[in-house]
Coordinates of C-alpha atoms and ligand atoms in Angstrom, one line a residue:
M1 CA 16.0 5.5 19.4
L2 CA 15.3 4.0 16.0
I3 CA 18.6 5.3 14.7
H4 CA 20.7 4.0 17.5
A5 CA 19.0 0.6 17.4
L6 CA 19.5 0.3 13.7
C7 CA 23.2 1.1 14.1
L8 CA 23.5 -1.6 16.8
A9 CA 21.6 -4.1 14.6
A10 CA 23.8 -3.3 11.6
A11 CA 27.1 -3.2 13.6
S12 CA 27.9 -6.9 13.7
A13 CA 27.1 -7.4 10.0
V14 CA 28.0 -4.3 8.0
L15 CA 29.8 -1.8 10.2
V16 CA 30.3 0.6 7.3
T17 CA 26.6 1.3 6.8
S18 CA 26.2 2.4 10.5
A19 CA 27.9 5.7 9.8
P20 CA 25.9 8.8 10.8
L21 CA 23.2 9.3 8.2
S22 CA 21.7 12.5 9.5
V23 CA 20.9 15.4 7.2
G24 CA 21.1 17.6 10.2
G25 CA 18.2 19.8 11.3
P26 CA 15.7 19.1 14.0
Q27 CA 15.6 15.5 15.3
P28 CA 12.2 13.8 15.6
G29 CA 11.4 13.1 19.3
E30 CA 14.0 15.6 20.5
T31 CA 12.5 18.9 19.6
S32 CA 8.9 20.2 19.3
Y33 CA 9.6 21.3 15.7
Y34 CA 7.7 18.4 14.1
S35 CA 4.6 19.5 16.2
T36 CA 4.8 23.2 16.3
Y37 CA 6.3 24.6 13.0
R38 CA 3.6 26.8 11.5
G39 CA 5.2 28.2 8.4
K40 CA 3.3 28.2 5.1
V41 CA 6.4 27.0 3.3
D42 CA 7.9 23.5 3.4
A43 CA 8.9 22.1 6.7
F44 CA 12.4 20.5 7.2
P45 CA 13.6 18.1 5.8
A46 CA 11.3 18.8 2.7
N47 CA 12.9 22.3 2.4
V48 CA 16.3 20.8 1.7
T49 CA 15.9 17.2 0.4
K50 CA 13.4 17.1 -2.4
S51 CA 16.0 15.6 -4.8
A52 CA 17.0 12.0 -4.5
R53 CA 20.2 11.4 -2.5
L54 CA 22.5 8.8 -4.0
P55 CA 24.4 6.2 -2.0
T56 CA 27.6 7.5 -0.4
L57 CA 28.9 4.1 0.6
N58 CA 29.6 0.9 -1.3
G59 CA 28.4 -2.3 0.2
P60 CA 25.2 -4.3 0.6
P61 CA 22.0 -2.4 1.4
G62 CA 20.6 -2.5 4.9
D63 CA 18.1 -5.3 5.7
D64 CA 15.1 -3.0 5.5
D65 CA 16.4 -0.4 3.0
L66 CA 13.9 -1.5 0.3
L67 CA 11.0 -1.3 2.7
F68 CA 12.0 2.2 3.9
Q69 CA 12.6 3.4 0.3
N70 CA 9.0 2.4 -0.5
L71 CA 7.7 4.0 2.6
L72 CA 9.7 7.2 2.1
S73 CA 8.3 7.5 -1.5
A74 CA 4.8 7.0 -0.1
E75 CA 5.6 9.6 2.7
W76 CA 6.5 12.2 0.1
A77 CA 3.0 11.9 -1.3
I78 CA 1.3 12.1 2.1
Y79 CA 3.6 14.9 3.4
S80 CA 2.9 16.9 0.1
F81 CA -0.8 16.5 0.5
Y82 CA -0.7 18.2 3.9
Q83 CA 1.9 20.8 2.8
Q84 CA -0.5 21.7 -0.1
G85 CA -3.3 22.1 2.4
V86 CA -1.2 24.4 4.7
A87 CA -0.2 26.5 1.7
R88 CA -3.6 26.8 0.2
F89 CA -6.0 27.1 3.1
N90 CA -6.2 29.2 6.3
T91 CA -8.2 29.1 9.5
S92 CA -11.2 30.9 8.0
A93 CA -11.3 28.6 4.9
F94 CA -12.2 25.6 7.1
E95 CA -14.4 27.6 9.5
E96 CA -16.4 29.0 6.6
A97 CA -16.9 25.5 5.3
G98 CA -18.5 24.6 8.7
F99 CA -15.5 22.9 10.4
P100 CA -14.1 23.8 13.9
N101 CA -11.8 26.8 14.1
T102 CA -9.0 24.4 15.2
T103 CA -9.0 22.5 11.9
Y104 CA -6.3 24.5 10.1
D105 CA -4.0 24.3 13.0
R106 CA -4.4 20.5 13.3
I107 CA -3.7 20.2 9.5
A108 CA -0.5 22.2 10.1
E109 CA 0.5 19.9 13.0
I110 CA -0.2 16.8 10.9
R111 CA 2.0 18.3 8.2
D112 CA 4.7 18.7 10.8
N113 CA 4.3 15.1 12.0
E114 CA 4.6 13.9 8.3
A115 CA 7.7 15.9 7.9
G116 CA 9.1 14.1 11.0
H117 CA 8.2 10.8 9.2
L118 CA 10.3 12.0 6.2
A119 CA 13.3 12.5 8.6
I120 CA 12.8 9.2 10.3
F121 CA 12.5 7.2 7.1
Q122 CA 15.5 9.0 5.5
E123 CA 17.5 8.0 8.5
A124 CA 16.3 4.4 8.4
I125 CA 17.7 4.0 4.9
S126 CA 21.4 3.1 5.0
S127 CA 23.9 5.2 3.0
A128 CA 24.5 2.2 0.7
S129 CA 21.0 2.9 -0.8
T130 CA 19.4 5.8 -2.6
R131 CA 17.1 7.9 -0.6
P132 CA 14.1 8.7 -2.9
G133 CA 13.2 12.4 -3.4
A134 CA 9.9 14.1 -3.9
C135 CA 7.8 14.0 -7.1
E136 CA 5.1 16.6 -7.9
Y137 CA 1.6 15.5 -6.8
Q138 CA -1.9 16.5 -7.9
Y139 CA -4.8 15.5 -5.6
P140 CA -8.5 15.3 -6.6
Y141 CA -9.8 17.9 -4.1
T142 CA -11.5 21.2 -5.0
D143 CA -12.3 22.9 -1.7
A144 CA -11.8 22.6 2.0
T145 CA -14.5 19.9 2.4
S146 CA -13.2 17.6 -0.3
Y147 CA -9.7 18.2 1.0
L148 CA -10.6 16.9 4.4
E149 CA -12.4 13.9 2.9
L150 CA -9.4 12.9 0.9
G151 CA -7.2 13.4 4.0
T152 CA -9.3 10.9 5.9
L153 CA -9.0 8.3 3.1
L154 CA -5.2 8.8 3.0
E155 CA -4.9 8.3 6.8
V156 CA -6.9 5.0 6.8
S157 CA -5.0 3.8 3.8
S158 CA -1.7 4.5 5.4
M159 CA -2.8 2.6 8.6
A160 CA -3.6 -0.4 6.4
F161 CA -0.4 -0.4 4.4
L162 CA 1.7 -0.1 7.6
T163 CA 0.1 -3.4 8.8
G164 CA 1.3 -5.1 5.6
L165 CA 4.8 -3.5 5.8
V166 CA 5.3 -5.1 9.2
L167 CA 5.0 -8.5 7.5
Q168 CA 7.9 -7.5 5.2
A169 CA 10.2 -6.0 7.8
K170 CA 13.3 -8.1 8.6
L171 CA 14.5 -6.2 11.7
D172 CA 12.4 -6.2 14.9
V173 CA 13.3 -2.5 15.4
S174 CA 11.7 -1.7 12.0
K175 CA 8.5 -3.5 13.0
A176 CA 8.3 -1.5 16.2
A177 CA 8.9 1.7 14.3
L178 CA 6.1 0.8 11.8
V179 CA 3.6 0.2 14.6
A180 CA 4.6 3.5 16.3
I181 CA 4.1 5.4 13.0
A182 CA 0.7 3.6 12.5
E183 CA -0.3 4.7 16.0
T184 CA 0.4 8.3 15.0
E185 CA -1.6 8.0 11.7
S186 CA -4.4 6.5 13.9
R187 CA -4.4 9.6 16.1
H188 CA -4.7 11.8 13.0
N189 CA -7.6 9.7 11.8
T190 CA -9.3 9.7 15.2
W191 CA -9.0 13.5 15.3
S192 CA -10.6 13.9 11.9
L193 CA -13.4 11.4 12.6
M194 CA -14.3 13.1 15.9
D195 CA -13.7 16.8 15.3
V196 CA -14.1 17.2 11.6
W197 CA -16.8 14.6 10.8
R198 CA -18.4 14.2 14.3
A199 CA -18.4 10.5 13.8
N200 CA -17.8 7.6 16.1
P201 CA -14.0 7.0 15.6
F202 CA -13.9 3.4 16.7
A203 CA -13.1 0.6 14.3
G204 CA -14.3 -2.4 16.1
P205 CA -11.8 -4.6 17.9
S206 CA -9.1 -4.5 15.2
D207 CA -8.3 -2.3 12.3
T208 CA -7.8 -4.0 8.9
I209 CA -4.7 -6.1 8.2
F210 CA -3.9 -6.1 4.5
P211 CA -0.9 -8.3 3.8
Y212 CA 0.0 -7.0 0.3
A213 CA 1.2 -3.5 1.3
N214 CA 2.8 -2.7 -2.1
E215 CA -0.6 -3.0 -3.8
I216 CA -1.9 -0.1 -1.7
L217 CA 1.3 1.9 -2.3
E218 CA 0.9 1.4 -6.0
T219 CA -2.5 3.3 -5.8
T220 CA -0.6 6.4 -4.6
N221 CA 1.0 6.6 -8.1
L222 CA -2.3 8.0 -9.3
F223 CA -1.4 11.3 -7.5
I224 CA 2.0 11.7 -9.2
I225 CA 2.2 14.1 -12.0
P226 CA 3.7 11.9 -14.8
G227 CA 7.4 12.5 -15.4
S228 CA 7.8 14.7 -12.3
C229 CA 9.8 12.2 -10.1
P230 CA 13.6 12.7 -9.6
P231 CA 15.2 10.5 -12.3
E232 CA 17.5 8.9 -9.7
N233 CA 14.5 7.6 -7.7
P234 CA 14.3 3.8 -7.4
P235 CA 11.1 2.3 -8.9
Y236 CA 8.1 2.8 -6.7
P237 CA 6.8 0.6 -5.3
S238 CA 9.3 -2.2 -5.6
P239 CA 8.4 -4.9 -6.3
S240 CA 5.2 -3.9 -8.1
Q241 CA 2.6 -6.1 -9.8
K242 CA 1.1 -3.2 -11.8
L243 CA -2.4 -4.5 -11.1
P244 CA -5.4 -2.9 -12.7
F245 CA -7.0 -0.4 -10.4
I246 CA -10.6 -0.9 -9.3
S247 CA -13.3 1.8 -9.0
N248 CA -16.6 1.6 -7.3
V249 CA -19.3 2.5 -9.8
G250 CA -22.4 1.4 -7.9
N251 CA -23.8 2.3 -4.5
A252 CA -21.7 4.9 -2.7
T253 CA -21.9 3.0 0.6
L254 CA -20.6 -0.5 0.4
E255 CA -22.6 -2.4 3.0
P256 CA -21.9 -6.0 3.9
G257 CA -24.5 -8.2 2.2
S258 CA -25.3 -5.6 -0.6
Q259 CA -24.1 -5.6 -4.2
I260 CA -20.9 -4.0 -5.3
N261 CA -20.4 -2.8 -8.9
V262 CA -16.8 -2.3 -10.0
A263 CA -15.0 -1.0 -13.1
F264 CA -11.4 -0.9 -14.1
P265 CA -10.8 2.7 -15.0
D266 CA -7.4 2.4 -16.6
K267 CA -8.1 1.4 -20.2
S268 CA -4.5 0.6 -20.8
N269 CA -4.4 -1.9 -17.8
Q270 CA -7.4 -4.2 -17.8
P271 CA -7.6 -7.5 -15.9
K272 CA -7.0 -10.6 -18.1
F273 CA -9.8 -12.9 -17.0
V274 CA -9.4 -16.4 -18.3
D275 CA -12.6 -17.9 -19.8
G276 CA -14.3 -20.5 -17.6
K277 CA -12.1 -19.7 -14.6
D278 CA -13.7 -18.6 -11.3
Y279 CA -12.9 -15.2 -9.7
Y280 CA -13.7 -13.9 -6.3
L281 CA -14.3 -10.6 -4.5
V282 CA -12.1 -10.9 -1.4
A283 CA -12.9 -8.4 1.4
F284 CA -10.3 -7.8 4.1
H285 CA -11.7 -6.5 7.3
G286 CA -10.3 -6.5 10.8
V287 CA -8.0 -9.6 11.1
N288 CA -10.2 -11.6 8.7
N289 CA -11.1 -11.9 5.1
A290 CA -14.2 -13.2 3.4
S291 CA -14.9 -14.0 -0.3
S292 CA -17.8 -14.2 -2.7
P293 CA -18.0 -15.1 -6.4
F294 CA -17.2 -12.2 -8.7
D295 CA -19.1 -12.0 -12.0
V296 CA -16.5 -10.9 -14.6
K297 CA -19.2 -10.1 -17.2
T298 CA -21.1 -7.6 -15.1
G299 CA -18.3 -6.5 -12.7
T300 CA -20.5 -7.4 -9.7
A301 CA -20.4 -9.4 -6.5
V302 CA -22.3 -9.5 -3.3
I303 CA -20.2 -8.1 -0.5
P304 CA -19.7 -11.0 2.1
A305 CA -22.4 -10.5 4.8
D306 CA -20.2 -11.8 7.6
I307 CA -18.4 -8.5 8.1
E308 CA -19.1 -6.2 11.1
P309 CA -21.0 -3.3 9.4
H310 CA -20.1 0.4 9.8
K311 CA -16.7 0.0 11.4
G312 CA -13.2 0.6 10.2
I313 CA -12.4 -0.1 6.5
I314 CA -12.9 -2.9 4.0
I315 CA -10.2 -3.5 1.5
F316 CA -11.4 -5.3 -1.6
V317 CA -9.4 -7.1 -4.3
I318 CA -10.4 -9.4 -7.1
A319 CA -8.5 -12.8 -6.9
D320 CA -8.5 -16.1 -8.7
C321 CA -8.7 -18.0 -5.4
P322 CA -11.0 -17.4 -2.3
G323 CA -9.1 -15.6 0.4
A324 CA -6.4 -14.4 -2.0
P325 CA -3.9 -16.6 -0.2
T326 CA -0.9 -15.6 -2.3
L327 CA 0.3 -12.3 -3.8
E328 CA 0.0 -13.8 -7.3
S329 CA -3.7 -14.8 -6.7
V330 CA -4.7 -11.1 -6.7
V331 CA -5.6 -10.0 -10.2
A332 CA -7.0 -6.4 -9.6
G333 CA -7.3 -3.9 -6.8
P334 CA -7.2 -2.9 -4.1
L335 CA -10.3 -0.7 -3.4
I336 CA -10.3 0.9 0.0
A337 CA -13.8 1.5 1.5
P338 CA -14.1 3.4 4.8
Q339 CA -17.1 2.2 6.8
Y340 CA -17.5 5.1 9.3
T341 CA -20.9 6.6 9.7
Ligands
NAG1 C1 15.0 24.4 6.3 O1 14.3 24.4 7.6 C2 15.2 24.5 8.7 C3 14.4 24.3 10.0 O2 13.4 25.2 10.1 C4 16.0 25.8 8.7 O3 16.9 25.9 9.8 C5 16.7 25.9 7.4 O4 17.3 27.2 7.3 C6 15.8 25.7 6.2 N1 16.6 25.7 5.0 C7 16.1 26.2 3.8 C8 17.1 26.1 2.7 O5 15.0 26.7 3.7
NAG2 C1 -7.9 33.3 4.3 O1 -7.8 33.2 2.8 C2 -8.8 33.9 2.2 C3 -8.7 33.5 0.7 O2 -7.4 33.5 0.2 C4 -8.5 35.4 2.4 O3 -9.5 36.2 1.7 C5 -8.6 35.7 3.9 O4 -8.3 37.0 4.2 C6 -7.7 34.8 4.7 N1 -8.0 34.9 6.1 C7 -7.0 35.0 7.0 C8 -7.5 35.1 8.4 O5 -5.8 35.1 6.7
NAG3 C1 -13.1 28.7 18.4 O1 -14.4 28.3 18.6 C2 -14.7 28.1 20.0 C3 -16.1 27.5 20.2 O2 -16.4 26.8 19.1 C4 -14.6 29.5 20.7 O3 -14.8 29.3 22.1 C5 -13.2 30.1 20.5 O4 -13.2 31.3 21.0 C6 -12.9 30.1 19.0 N1 -11.5 30.5 18.9 C7 -11.1 31.4 18.0 C8 -9.7 31.8 17.9 O5 -11.9 31.9 17.2
NAG4 C1 -27.3 -0.9 -4.3 O1 -27.6 -1.7 -3.1 C2 -28.9 -2.2 -3.1 C3 -29.2 -2.9 -1.8 O2 -28.3 -3.9 -1.5 C4 -29.1 -3.2 -4.3 O3 -30.3 -3.7 -4.4 C5 -28.7 -2.5 -5.6 O4 -28.6 -3.5 -6.6 C6 -27.4 -1.8 -5.5 N1 -27.2 -1.0 -6.7 C7 -26.0 -1.1 -7.4 C8 -26.0 -0.2 -8.6 O5 -25.1 -1.7 -7.1
NAG5 C1 -7.9 -15.1 4.1 O1 -8.5 -16.0 5.0 C2 -8.2 -17.4 4.7 C3 -9.1 -18.2 5.7 O2 -8.8 -17.8 7.0 C4 -6.7 -17.7 4.9 O3 -6.5 -19.0 4.6 C5 -6.0 -16.8 3.9 O4 -4.6 -16.9 4.1 C6 -6.3 -15.3 4.2 N1 -5.7 -14.5 3.2 C7 -4.7 -13.7 3.4 C8 -4.1 -13.0 2.3 O5 -4.2 -13.5 4.5

């Protein structure tokens, strides 16, 4: 559906980019492959398209090529996380760690869904643009439990950056595809909250909208082994602000109304706070945001109290204006804090 609609949308303007883009193989939505493959080795299309694929047509890029290039690069990181889990663990590894005996099978099914996302995003990029390939990724997990914890964080992060990408999309069909992908990520996340963590999976009336999607995408660069990306890959994300990362160095649970202590762990990329200027902790939650003064000397702020507690996620940034109303007003971040209990 997506492919046909993109061809129609492109037809009037740039007929040449509506040539078939398929890399062949199982088609998402047409076969059960992207739900039922259970091999330990890479799923299609990761088994054949890890290199970048250069444009095969001259001409202007498709309207949402840049968006889908960014999203495909992010998807390589997410797909690879699940593929690593499938390769490394088995049913008993999760059972022995105290999780349900269905956990490994669900992880394999999520890996398959993510492979389907690779295929969908590759197709969504026109042949006038490079389709980015896979890098090598290293994730900070050590065992089955920390693996599942990181997986939950990746799912909530991807739901949040998809809301921001909708704001960037030019074609209506791209917006619908992004919502549909976010719904799939939300199902993955719901499964893990209920079955794995035995938590209430609800997030209040709305999950969090974060408008500056590329700032979240940038944080996935932390997982890339330096120098491992195909040299033909476009810069990722693009555009990029190269903002200093934030880490939470205080209380593990970030409760509305309590204090947050942050540090900027990358010594080579520290925020440049201007003397005498005011800075703010801006907390995005649901469809709103709330701000409080940020003390640049101590790295502390009080988390705004008017946020529904224990639901969904809060995304924090440091900004030079309350509400971080423009991209340029953000000076550090984001920090993603799940609130599920
Ligand atoms: C990749 O996976 C597809 C689908 O399972 C399979 O048909 C194909 O032979 C695989 N190719 C390679 C090179 O592994
Ligand atoms: C799971 O993996 C462990 C460790 O590699 C191995 O000892 C065990 O036999 C495997 N279990 C199954 C059911 O394959
Ligand atoms: C998985 O666990 C359920 C109960 O928790 C049990 O009924 C079922 O037989 C188990 N399945 C396997 C394959 O061990
Ligand atoms: C942790 O939260 C409590 C309660 O809000 C607060 O009093 C304390 O200062 C916080 N500690 C740190 C290190 O942020
Ligand atoms: C944050 O909320 C304020 C007040 O509603 C709004 O003006 C501002 O645009 C919001 N920020 C973003 C980035 O949406």
